[in-house]
XYZ file of C-alpha atoms in Angstrom:
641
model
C -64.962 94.887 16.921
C -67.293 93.875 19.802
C -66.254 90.818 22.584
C -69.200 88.943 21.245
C -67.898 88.806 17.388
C -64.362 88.098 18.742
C -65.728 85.094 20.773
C -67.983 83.519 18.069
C -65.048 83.424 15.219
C -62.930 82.277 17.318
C -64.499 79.215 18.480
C -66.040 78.980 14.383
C -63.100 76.761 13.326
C -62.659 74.361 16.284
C -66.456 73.543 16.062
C -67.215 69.576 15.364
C -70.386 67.862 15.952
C -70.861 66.630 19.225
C -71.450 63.041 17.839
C -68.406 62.486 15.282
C -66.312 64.221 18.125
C -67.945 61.482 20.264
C -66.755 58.370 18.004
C -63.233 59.714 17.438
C -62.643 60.553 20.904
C -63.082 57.342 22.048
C -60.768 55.811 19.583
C -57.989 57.607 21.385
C -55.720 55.970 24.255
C -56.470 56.499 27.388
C -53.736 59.461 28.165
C -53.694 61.141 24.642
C -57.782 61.323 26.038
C -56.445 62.980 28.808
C -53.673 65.341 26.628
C -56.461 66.659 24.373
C -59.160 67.681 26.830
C -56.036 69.604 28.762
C -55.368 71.522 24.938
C -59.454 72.225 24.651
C -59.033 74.176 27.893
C -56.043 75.564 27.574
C -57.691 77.353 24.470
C -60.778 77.931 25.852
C -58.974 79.582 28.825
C -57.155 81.522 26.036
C -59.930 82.117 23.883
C -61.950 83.521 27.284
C -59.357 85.941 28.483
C -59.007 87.363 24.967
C -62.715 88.345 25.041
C -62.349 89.855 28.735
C -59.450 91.542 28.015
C -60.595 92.922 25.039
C -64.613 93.618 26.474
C -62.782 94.447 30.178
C -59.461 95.312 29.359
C -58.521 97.672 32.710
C -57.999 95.084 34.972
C -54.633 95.711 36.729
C -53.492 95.265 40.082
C -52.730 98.584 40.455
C -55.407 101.166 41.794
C -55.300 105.119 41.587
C -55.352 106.326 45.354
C -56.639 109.970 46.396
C -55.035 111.178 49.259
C -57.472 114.030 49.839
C -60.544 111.607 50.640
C -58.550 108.071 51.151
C -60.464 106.703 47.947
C -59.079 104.580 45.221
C -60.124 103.504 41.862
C -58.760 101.302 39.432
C -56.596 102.486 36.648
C -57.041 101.469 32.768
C -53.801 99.135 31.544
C -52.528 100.180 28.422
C -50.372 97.313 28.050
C -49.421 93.826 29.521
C -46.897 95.116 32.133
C -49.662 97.611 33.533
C -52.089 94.783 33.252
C -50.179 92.857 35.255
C -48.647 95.191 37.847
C -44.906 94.407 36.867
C -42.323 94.926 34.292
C -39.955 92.837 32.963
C -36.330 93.775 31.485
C -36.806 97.029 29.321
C -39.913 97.460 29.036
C -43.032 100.053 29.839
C -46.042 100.039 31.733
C -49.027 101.912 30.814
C -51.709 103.425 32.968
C -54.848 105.683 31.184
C -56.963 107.653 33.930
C -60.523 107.089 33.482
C -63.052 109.842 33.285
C -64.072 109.777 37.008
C -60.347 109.587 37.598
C -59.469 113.176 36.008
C -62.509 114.684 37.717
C -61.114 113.722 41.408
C -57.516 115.099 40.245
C -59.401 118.259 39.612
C -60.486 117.913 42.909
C -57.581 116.961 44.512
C -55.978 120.268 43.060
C -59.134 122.511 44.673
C -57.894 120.633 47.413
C -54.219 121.262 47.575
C -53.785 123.955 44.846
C -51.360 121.594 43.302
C -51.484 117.775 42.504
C -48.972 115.306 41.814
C -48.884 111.830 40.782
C -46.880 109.549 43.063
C -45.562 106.092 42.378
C -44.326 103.291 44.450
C -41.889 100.963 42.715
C -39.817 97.810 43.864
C -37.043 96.200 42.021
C -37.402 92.840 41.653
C -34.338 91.593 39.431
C -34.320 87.799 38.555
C -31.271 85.589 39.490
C -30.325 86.780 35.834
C -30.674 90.370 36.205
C -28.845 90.235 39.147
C -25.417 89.446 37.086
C -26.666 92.818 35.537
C -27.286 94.780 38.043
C -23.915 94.023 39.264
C -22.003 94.763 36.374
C -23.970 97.872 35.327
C -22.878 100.999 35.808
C -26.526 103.157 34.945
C -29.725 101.116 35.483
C -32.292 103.695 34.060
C -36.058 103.697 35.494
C -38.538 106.540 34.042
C -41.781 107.872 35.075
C -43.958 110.329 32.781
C -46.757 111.143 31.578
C -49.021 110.536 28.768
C -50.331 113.169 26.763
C -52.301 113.651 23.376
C -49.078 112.537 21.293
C -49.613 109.074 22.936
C -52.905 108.517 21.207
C -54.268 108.586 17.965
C -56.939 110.420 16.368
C -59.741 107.656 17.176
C -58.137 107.978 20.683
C -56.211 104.748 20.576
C -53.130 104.154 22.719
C -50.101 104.139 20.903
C -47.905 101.795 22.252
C -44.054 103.466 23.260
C -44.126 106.051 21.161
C -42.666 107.684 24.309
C -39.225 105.857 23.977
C -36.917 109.334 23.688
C -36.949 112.487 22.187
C -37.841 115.435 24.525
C -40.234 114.018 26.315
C -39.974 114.795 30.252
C -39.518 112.431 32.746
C -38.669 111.525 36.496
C -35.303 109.728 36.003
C -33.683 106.929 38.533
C -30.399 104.995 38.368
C -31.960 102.437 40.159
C -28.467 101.031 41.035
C -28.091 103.544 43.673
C -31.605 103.445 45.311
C -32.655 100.959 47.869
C -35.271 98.041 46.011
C -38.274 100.229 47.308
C -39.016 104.029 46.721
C -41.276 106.624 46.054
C -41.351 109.018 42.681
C -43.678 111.798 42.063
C -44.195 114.483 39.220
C -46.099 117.450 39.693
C -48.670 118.572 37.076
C -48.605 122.123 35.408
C -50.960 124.363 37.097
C -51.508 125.959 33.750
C -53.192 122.157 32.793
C -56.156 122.653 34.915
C -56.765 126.431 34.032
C -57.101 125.175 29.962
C -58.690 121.791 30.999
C -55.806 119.875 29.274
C -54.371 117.406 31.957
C -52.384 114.293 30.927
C -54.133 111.258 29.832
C -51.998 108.375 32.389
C -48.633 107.905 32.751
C -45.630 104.865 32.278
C -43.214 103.807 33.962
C -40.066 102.131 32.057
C -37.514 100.216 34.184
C -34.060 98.377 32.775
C -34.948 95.499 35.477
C -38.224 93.292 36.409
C -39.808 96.371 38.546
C -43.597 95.615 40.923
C -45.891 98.929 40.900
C -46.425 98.797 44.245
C -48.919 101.933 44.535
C -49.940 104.756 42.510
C -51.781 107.792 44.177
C -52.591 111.780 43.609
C -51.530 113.866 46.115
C -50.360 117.578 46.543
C -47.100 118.548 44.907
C -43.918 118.047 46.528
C -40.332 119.092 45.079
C -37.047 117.680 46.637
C -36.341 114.958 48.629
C -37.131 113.061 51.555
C -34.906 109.977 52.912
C -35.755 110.384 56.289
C -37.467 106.974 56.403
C -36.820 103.322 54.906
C -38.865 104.545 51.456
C -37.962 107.826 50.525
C -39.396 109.910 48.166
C -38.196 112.212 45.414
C -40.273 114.786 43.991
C -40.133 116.599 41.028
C -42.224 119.451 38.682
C -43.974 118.620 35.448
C -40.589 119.428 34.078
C -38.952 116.366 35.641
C -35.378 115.493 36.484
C -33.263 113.112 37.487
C -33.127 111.541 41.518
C -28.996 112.727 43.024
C -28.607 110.361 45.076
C -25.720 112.760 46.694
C -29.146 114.295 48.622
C -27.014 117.357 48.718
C -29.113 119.818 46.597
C -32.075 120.392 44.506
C -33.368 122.875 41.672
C -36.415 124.579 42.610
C -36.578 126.590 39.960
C -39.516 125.292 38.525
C -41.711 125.771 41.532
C -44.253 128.464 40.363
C -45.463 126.057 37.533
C -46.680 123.918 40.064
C -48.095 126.471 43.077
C -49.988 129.449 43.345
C -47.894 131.746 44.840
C -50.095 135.149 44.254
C -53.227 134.325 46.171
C -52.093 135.284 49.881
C -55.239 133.620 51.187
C -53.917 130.234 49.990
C -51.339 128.208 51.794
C -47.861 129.148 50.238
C -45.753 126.300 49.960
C -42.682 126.449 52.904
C -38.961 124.223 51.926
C -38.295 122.045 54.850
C -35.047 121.024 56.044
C -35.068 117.302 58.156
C -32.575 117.257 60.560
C -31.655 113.343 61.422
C -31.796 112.429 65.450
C -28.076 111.361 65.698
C -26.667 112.249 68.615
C -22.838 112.294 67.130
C -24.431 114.813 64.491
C -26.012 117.154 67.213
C -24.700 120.433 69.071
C -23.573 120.645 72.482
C -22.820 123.378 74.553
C -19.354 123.400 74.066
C -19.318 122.883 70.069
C -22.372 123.607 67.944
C -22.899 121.688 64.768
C -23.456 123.498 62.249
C -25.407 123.263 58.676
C -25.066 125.440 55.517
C -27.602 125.745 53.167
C -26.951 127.960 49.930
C -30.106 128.884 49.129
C -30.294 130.810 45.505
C -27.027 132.819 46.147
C -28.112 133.528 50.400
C -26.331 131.632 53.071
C -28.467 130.175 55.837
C -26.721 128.512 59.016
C -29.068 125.770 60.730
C -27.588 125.061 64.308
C -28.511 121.022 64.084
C -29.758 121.917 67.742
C -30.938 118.954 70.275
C -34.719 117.799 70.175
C -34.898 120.139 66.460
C -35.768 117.959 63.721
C -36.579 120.522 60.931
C -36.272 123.635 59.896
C -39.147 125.386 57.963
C -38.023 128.026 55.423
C -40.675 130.028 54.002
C -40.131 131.082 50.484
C -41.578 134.186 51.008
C -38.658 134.744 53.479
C -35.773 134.361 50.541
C -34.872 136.734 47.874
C -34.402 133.622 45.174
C -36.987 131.259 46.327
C -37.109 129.476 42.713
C -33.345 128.676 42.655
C -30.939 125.983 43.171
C -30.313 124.900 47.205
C -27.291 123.159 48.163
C -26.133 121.707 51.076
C -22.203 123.380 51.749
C -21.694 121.596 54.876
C -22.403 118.813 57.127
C -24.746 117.223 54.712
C -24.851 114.074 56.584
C -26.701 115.721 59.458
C -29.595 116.350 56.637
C -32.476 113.503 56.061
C -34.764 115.752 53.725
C -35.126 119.263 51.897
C -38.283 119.508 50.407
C -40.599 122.288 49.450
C -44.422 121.891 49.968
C -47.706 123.208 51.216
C -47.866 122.187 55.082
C -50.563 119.778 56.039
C -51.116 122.106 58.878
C -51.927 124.877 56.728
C -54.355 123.005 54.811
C -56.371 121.693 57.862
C -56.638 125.221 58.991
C -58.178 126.533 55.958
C -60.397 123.414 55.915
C -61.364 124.369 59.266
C -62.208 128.097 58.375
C -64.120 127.188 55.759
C -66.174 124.283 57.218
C -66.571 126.504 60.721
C -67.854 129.251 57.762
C -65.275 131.830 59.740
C -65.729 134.900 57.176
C -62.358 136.151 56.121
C -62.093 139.964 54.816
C -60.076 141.263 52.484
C -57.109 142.608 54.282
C -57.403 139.499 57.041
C -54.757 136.859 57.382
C -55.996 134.288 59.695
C -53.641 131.337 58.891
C -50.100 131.752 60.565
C -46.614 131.483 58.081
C -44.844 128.009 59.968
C -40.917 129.436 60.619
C -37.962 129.520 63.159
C -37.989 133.153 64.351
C -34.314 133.817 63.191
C -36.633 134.778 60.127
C -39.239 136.722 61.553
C -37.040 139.992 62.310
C -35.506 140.433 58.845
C -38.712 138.984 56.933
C -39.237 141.940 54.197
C -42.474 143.807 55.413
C -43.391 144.035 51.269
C -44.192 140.364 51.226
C -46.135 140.639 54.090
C -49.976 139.344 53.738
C -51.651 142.329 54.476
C -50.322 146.001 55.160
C -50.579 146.152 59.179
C -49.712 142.701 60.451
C -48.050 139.332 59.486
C -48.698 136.198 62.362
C -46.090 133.609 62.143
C -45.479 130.286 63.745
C -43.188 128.623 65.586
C -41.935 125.931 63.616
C -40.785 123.553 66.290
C -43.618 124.146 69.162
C -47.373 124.097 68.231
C -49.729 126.981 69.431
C -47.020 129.577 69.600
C -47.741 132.836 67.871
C -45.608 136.212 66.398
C -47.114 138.781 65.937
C -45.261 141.589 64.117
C -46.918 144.802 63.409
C -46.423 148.101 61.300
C -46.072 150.419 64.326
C -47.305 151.072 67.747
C -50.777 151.831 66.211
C -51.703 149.005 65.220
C -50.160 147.000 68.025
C -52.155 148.724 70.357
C -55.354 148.569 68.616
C -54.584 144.465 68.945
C -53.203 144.233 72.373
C -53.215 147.168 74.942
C -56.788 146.424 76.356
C -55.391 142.969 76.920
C -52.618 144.160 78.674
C -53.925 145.997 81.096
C -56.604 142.928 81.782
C -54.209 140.790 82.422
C -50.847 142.474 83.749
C -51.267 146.164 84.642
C -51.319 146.666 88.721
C -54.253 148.091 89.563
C -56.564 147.331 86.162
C -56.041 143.432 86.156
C -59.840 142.015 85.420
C -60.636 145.821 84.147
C -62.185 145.651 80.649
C -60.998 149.610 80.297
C -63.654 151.658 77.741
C -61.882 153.219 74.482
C -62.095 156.751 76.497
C -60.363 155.009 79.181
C -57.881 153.703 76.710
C -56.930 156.797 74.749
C -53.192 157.729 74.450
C -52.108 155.073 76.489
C -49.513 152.628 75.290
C -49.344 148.638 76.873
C -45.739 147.552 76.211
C -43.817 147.742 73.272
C -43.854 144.157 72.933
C -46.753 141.753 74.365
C -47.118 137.945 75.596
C -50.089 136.303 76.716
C -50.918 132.846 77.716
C -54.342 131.183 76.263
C -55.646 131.284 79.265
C -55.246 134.907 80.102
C -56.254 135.476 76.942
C -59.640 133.497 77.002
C -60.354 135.695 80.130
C -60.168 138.459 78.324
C -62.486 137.478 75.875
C -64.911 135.373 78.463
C -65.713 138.449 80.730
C -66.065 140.311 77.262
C -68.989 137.913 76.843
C -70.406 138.180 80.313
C -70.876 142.379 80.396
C -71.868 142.170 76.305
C -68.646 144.699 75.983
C -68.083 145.702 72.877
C -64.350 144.641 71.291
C -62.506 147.047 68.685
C -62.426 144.605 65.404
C -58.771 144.389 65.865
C -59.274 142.660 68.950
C -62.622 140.372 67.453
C -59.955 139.584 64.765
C -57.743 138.431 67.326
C -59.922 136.424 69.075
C -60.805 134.485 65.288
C -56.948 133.837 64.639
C -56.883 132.248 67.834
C -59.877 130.229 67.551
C -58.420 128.609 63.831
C -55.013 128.257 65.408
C -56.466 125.957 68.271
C -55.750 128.220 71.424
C -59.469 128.028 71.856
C -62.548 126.007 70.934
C -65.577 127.211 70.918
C -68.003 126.106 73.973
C -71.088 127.976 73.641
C -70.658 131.979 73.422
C -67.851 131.217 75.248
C -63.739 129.895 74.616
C -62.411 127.433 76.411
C -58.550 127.874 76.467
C -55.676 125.012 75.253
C -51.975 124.838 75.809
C -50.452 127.770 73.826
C -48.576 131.577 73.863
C -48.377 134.954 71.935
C -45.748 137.090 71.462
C -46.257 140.572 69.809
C -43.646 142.812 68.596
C -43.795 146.325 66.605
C -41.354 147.565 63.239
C -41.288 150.879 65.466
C -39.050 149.256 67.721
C -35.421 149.699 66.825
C -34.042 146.529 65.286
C -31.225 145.957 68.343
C -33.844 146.141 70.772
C -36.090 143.914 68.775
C -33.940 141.253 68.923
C -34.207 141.255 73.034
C -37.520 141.549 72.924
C -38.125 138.571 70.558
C -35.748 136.194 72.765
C -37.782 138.209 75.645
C -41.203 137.254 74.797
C -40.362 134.105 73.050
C -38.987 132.681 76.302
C -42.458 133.652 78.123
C -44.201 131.651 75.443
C -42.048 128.674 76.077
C -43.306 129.698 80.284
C -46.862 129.027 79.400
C -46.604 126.004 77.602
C -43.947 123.898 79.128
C -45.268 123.038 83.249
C -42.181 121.407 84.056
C -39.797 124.478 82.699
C -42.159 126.526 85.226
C -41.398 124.450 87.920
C -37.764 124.589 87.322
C -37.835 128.422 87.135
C -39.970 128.634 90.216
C -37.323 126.589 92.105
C -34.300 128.973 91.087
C -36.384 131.521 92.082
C -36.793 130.187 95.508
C -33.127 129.722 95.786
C -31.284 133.136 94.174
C -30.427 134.950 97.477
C -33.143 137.341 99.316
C -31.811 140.471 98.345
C -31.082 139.947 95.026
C -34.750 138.909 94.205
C -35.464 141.802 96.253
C -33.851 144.145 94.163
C -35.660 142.530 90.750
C -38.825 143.413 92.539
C -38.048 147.096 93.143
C -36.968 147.298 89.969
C -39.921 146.318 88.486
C -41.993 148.653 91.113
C -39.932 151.783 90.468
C -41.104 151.553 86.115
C -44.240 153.263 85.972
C -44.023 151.653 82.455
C -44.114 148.666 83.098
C -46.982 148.302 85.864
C -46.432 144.688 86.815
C -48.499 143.515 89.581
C -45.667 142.424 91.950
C -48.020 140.423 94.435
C -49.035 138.069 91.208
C -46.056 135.225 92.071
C -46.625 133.536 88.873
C -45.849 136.853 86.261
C -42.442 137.766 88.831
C -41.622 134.053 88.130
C -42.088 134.461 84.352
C -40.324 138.185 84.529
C -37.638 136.608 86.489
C -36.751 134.285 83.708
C -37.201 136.453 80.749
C -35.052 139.395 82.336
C -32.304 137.305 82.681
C -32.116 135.206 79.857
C -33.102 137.690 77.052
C -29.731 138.540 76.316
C -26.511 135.557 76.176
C -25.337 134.285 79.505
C -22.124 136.082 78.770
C -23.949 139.646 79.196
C -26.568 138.707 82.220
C -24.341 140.644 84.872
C -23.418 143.284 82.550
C -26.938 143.726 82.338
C -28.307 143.741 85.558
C -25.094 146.246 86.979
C -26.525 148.926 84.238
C -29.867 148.123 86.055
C -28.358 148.959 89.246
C -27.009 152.003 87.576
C -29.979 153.777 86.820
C -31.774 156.892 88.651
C -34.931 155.936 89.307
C -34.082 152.604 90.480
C -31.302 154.120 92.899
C -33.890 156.511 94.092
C -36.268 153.834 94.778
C -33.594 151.166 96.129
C -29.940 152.448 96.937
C -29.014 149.895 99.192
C -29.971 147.012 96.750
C -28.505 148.648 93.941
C -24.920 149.362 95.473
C -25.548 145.420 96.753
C -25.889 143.982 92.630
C -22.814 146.436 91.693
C -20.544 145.096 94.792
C -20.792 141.606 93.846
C -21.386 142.124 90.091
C -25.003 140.576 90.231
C -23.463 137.170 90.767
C -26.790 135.465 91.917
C -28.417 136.553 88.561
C -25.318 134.875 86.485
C -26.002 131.515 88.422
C -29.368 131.870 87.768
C -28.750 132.359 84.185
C -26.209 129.433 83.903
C -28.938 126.994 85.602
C -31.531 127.673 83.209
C -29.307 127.743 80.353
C -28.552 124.218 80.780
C -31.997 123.162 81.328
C -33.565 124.748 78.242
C -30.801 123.865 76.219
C -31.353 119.991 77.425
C -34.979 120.768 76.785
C -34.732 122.501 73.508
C -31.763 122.909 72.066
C -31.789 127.078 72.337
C -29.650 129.103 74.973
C -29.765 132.325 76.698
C -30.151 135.422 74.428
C -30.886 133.203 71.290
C -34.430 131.260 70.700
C -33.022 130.650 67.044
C -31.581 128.369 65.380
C -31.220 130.001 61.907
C -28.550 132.593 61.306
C -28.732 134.575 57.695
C -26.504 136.370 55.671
């Protein structure tokens, strides 16, 4: 029935002529005037809303927000709660997407490669309620979705037929929650490949409850009480909010993300570690957290200045599982498992930048602590010769990890001898030049040595391997470089490189090795504290490094270069635990070629059991673990088992 008809029969009955209304109304008093013109309004007002609501009826102060382009539309009320914005005692509101509404979700899941509907609630008891809420022992609040079942055939709503059963929902004792929080459900990816998404969604609450804010964003599973709202996130499956925050069932996960395409962002689980300093490690007693994750144990040393911990799933053997927090829970605000926003503004930037990718190419890096990157199983790997990770806790900081030497070198050893190899430094060295020569076994370079390299490239038109031109197009997405003309211009930033050829103990020095270098390039003030126990360790101690370095053909360093001894100085010594620095340098001491090429200095660092290099060690262990939270021999703060 049309707003029109609706508005002319109900106004046929209360029709008089204007005339005998005239007469009569003057007969009345005075006040009963007054009383009868305020009931004519009243039921005009009535009779006016009816015919909006029913020619209009989506007004609601609620509005569908899109996180993907900041937009927001209004939402369709089903109901009088969803009309309004609130719910009273027991009862549902009812929100219908519109047309233009399911197209952007589509979008938003392009977007993401998941989507989610998020709601904002408040609990707003009355003084009434209150007496409730304090006796109660389960306060139940439910969000879900509508699907076909909710309407008829003609496509009308039917009202609550969504009261029980089976139906799968987001579940709150709202009892336990603070008045404000967030809920979210994912939606099945399998909805968007058969073009059958849900219709709206309710929300039921025992006690008066404001919508706040509803929006569409990408899918997140777990929780997150790291700020004064938190959220709780669950699949299309739904579940109910443990307030214990001490696990979560993420079994449901691959109904939600694409985990097959390795050009998408895979989604990561992050751990939120709370800034409290009782909570945090010291030197003399670490902290420790103990994450069961699907049957593995992880260790997260709750390390100064670390705030998270990102865990990618392609890193566990049950990734889908259960997680649960063993021990020292409280030192936990969040475990969550989503795409990164980081990973999604880099693929926006490749593809707005239209960087071609190839098949075989992994430009985008996989966000971790590097207790993973050893150990990460070389069968989940992106492509077959290399997997790029990053730091988790320091931006612009790259691993590379490679299948062997080959490929390694193919990626790095013109660079090396560019930048570090006495006698070549500045050299662009010709393939011919090149052939069956090996760099290092592992690599760092700073930005800036590295947009050198690629500069004077430019200026002689020399012709890169693709290995290295795919180098150069990792770094340019990852933000070591922007692009100024044909040329880079170089940010803040470090890569490390290290091979699977390399045994696995002496991977695990060279990791802390050329992680620490990275830290070197990035961190000015850490440079100036190195430089200054460099100036201080005694004369012939430094002496002896230098010879060292001089008497290892391999290694090539150019010893007049005071800036790479300074960064060699540091890495030497704190590759391995403080505990093992002298041991280390005394075995030094103890070999051939560097007795040949330095007796004197060598019987020097046995006599006094390289002493000098121990202070140095225990002065920059307390400064980077101040700094960072990470010792001497260790840039971790993950153990496995």
């Amino acid at each position: 029935m049309g707003g029109k008809n609706i508005f002319k029969s109900a106004f046929k009955g209360v029709y008089i002529p204007v005339k005998k209304s005239a007469r009569w109304f003057k007969r009345l008093p005075r006040n009963m005037q007054y009383f009868t013109v305020g009931i004519v309004a009243f039921v005009l007002f009535d009779l006016f809303f009816l015919w909006f609501f029913f020619t209009f009826g989506t007004a609601t102060p609620v509005k569908l927000e899109f996180t993907y382009d900041k937009s927001s539309t209004d939402l369709v009320a089903l109901d009088g709660a969803a009309h309004k914005g609130w719910i009273k005692q027991a009862k549902y509101a009812s929100f219908m997407f519109s047309k233009a509404q399911k197209e952007k979700i589509y979008e938003s899941f392009d977007r993401y490669g998941s989507a989610a509907v998020m709601v904002r609630v408040k609990i707003l008891p009355t003084s009434r309620q209150k007496q409730i809420f304090a006796n109660a022992v389960d306060l139940p609040l439910q969000v879900g979705f509508l699907t076909d079942e909710d309407f008829n055939s003609k496509g009308k709503f039917i009202s609550q037929v969504y009261g029980g059963g089976n139906r799968l929902v987001a579940q709150a004792n709202v009892k336990n929650l603070p008045d404000v929080f967030d809920v979210s459900i994912a939606l099945n990816k399998n909805s968007f490949d058969s073009g059958n998404i849900p219709h709206g969604f309710f929300i039921f609450s025992t006690l008066r409850t404001r919508i706040v804010a509803a929006c569409v964003t990408d899918a997140m599973l777990g929780f997150d009480v790291s700020t004064s709202i938190p959220r709780y996130g669950f699949a299309y499956s739904g579940g109910k909010i443990d307030t214990s925050n001490s696990s979560f069932d993420f079994s449901n996960a691959a109904t939600i993300y694409n985990m097959k395409n390795v050009q998408n962002p895979l989604p990561e689980v992050c751990v939120g570690l709370y800034d409290v300093p009782k909570f945090k490690s010291t030197l003399e007693e670490k902290v420790t957290v103990e994450l069961n994750a699907g049957g593995e144990r992880l260790y997260i040393n709750n390390a100064p200045t670390a705030n998270k911990v990102i865990i990618p799933i392609a890193a566990l053997k049950n990734p889908c599982s259960r997680m649960t927090l063993t021990s020292n829970k409280m030192c936990v605000s969040s475990m969550y498992m989503k795409v990164s926003e980081s990973a999604f503004k880099k693929s926006d930037f490749i593809a707005s930048n239209n960087i071609s990718v190839n098949s075989g190419e992994v430009l985008v890096p996989v966000p971790t602590d590097p207790g993973f990157i050893l150990e990460y199983d070389v069968l989940k790997w992106r492509t077959a010769d290399y997997e790029i990770f990053e730091w988790d806790r320091f931006d612009r900081i790259l691993f590379f990890d490679t299948r062997n030497y080959e490929v390694q070198d193919k990626f790095f050893t013109r660079l090396a001898y560019f930048v570090e190899k006495e006698g070549y430094k500045g050299r662009l060295m010709s393939n011919e030049e090149l052939s069956g020569m090996h760099g290092y076994n592992a690599h760092d370079y700073s930005a800036q040595s590295m947009a050198k390299f690629f500069n004077a490239a430019t200026d002689l038109n020399f012709r890169l391997n693709y290995e290295e031109e795919l180098l150069k197009k990792i770094l340019i997405v990852n933000g070591f470089f922007e692009v100024d003309g044909k040329y880079v211009r170089a940010n803040e930033g470090g890569l490390v490189s290290v091979s699977r050829e390399t045994p696995n103990w002496s991977r695990y020095n060279l990791l802390a090795h050329e992680g620490w270098h990275t830290i070197f390039f990035r961190d000015e003030e850490f440079r100036n504290f190195v430089a200054a126990v460099y100036g201080t360790i005694d004369y012939d101690s430094r002496q002896f490094l230098i010879d060292y370095f001089r008497s290892q053909p391999s290694l090539g360093y150019d010893i007049s270069d005071e800036y790479l001894m300074h960064n060699e100085f540091m890495a030497y010594i704190m590759q391995q635990p403080i505990t093992e620095v002298s041991k280390y340098f005394v075995h030094l001491a103890n070999r051939g070629t560097v007795m040949a090429a330095t007796p004197y200095l060598c019987a020097y660092i046995r006599q006094n059991n390289a002493a000098a290099f121990e202070d140095a060690a225990g002065m920059m262990n307390d400064f980077v673990f101040d700094r960072y939270g990470i010792v001497c021999g260790n840039i971790s703060i993950v153990r496995r088992y």
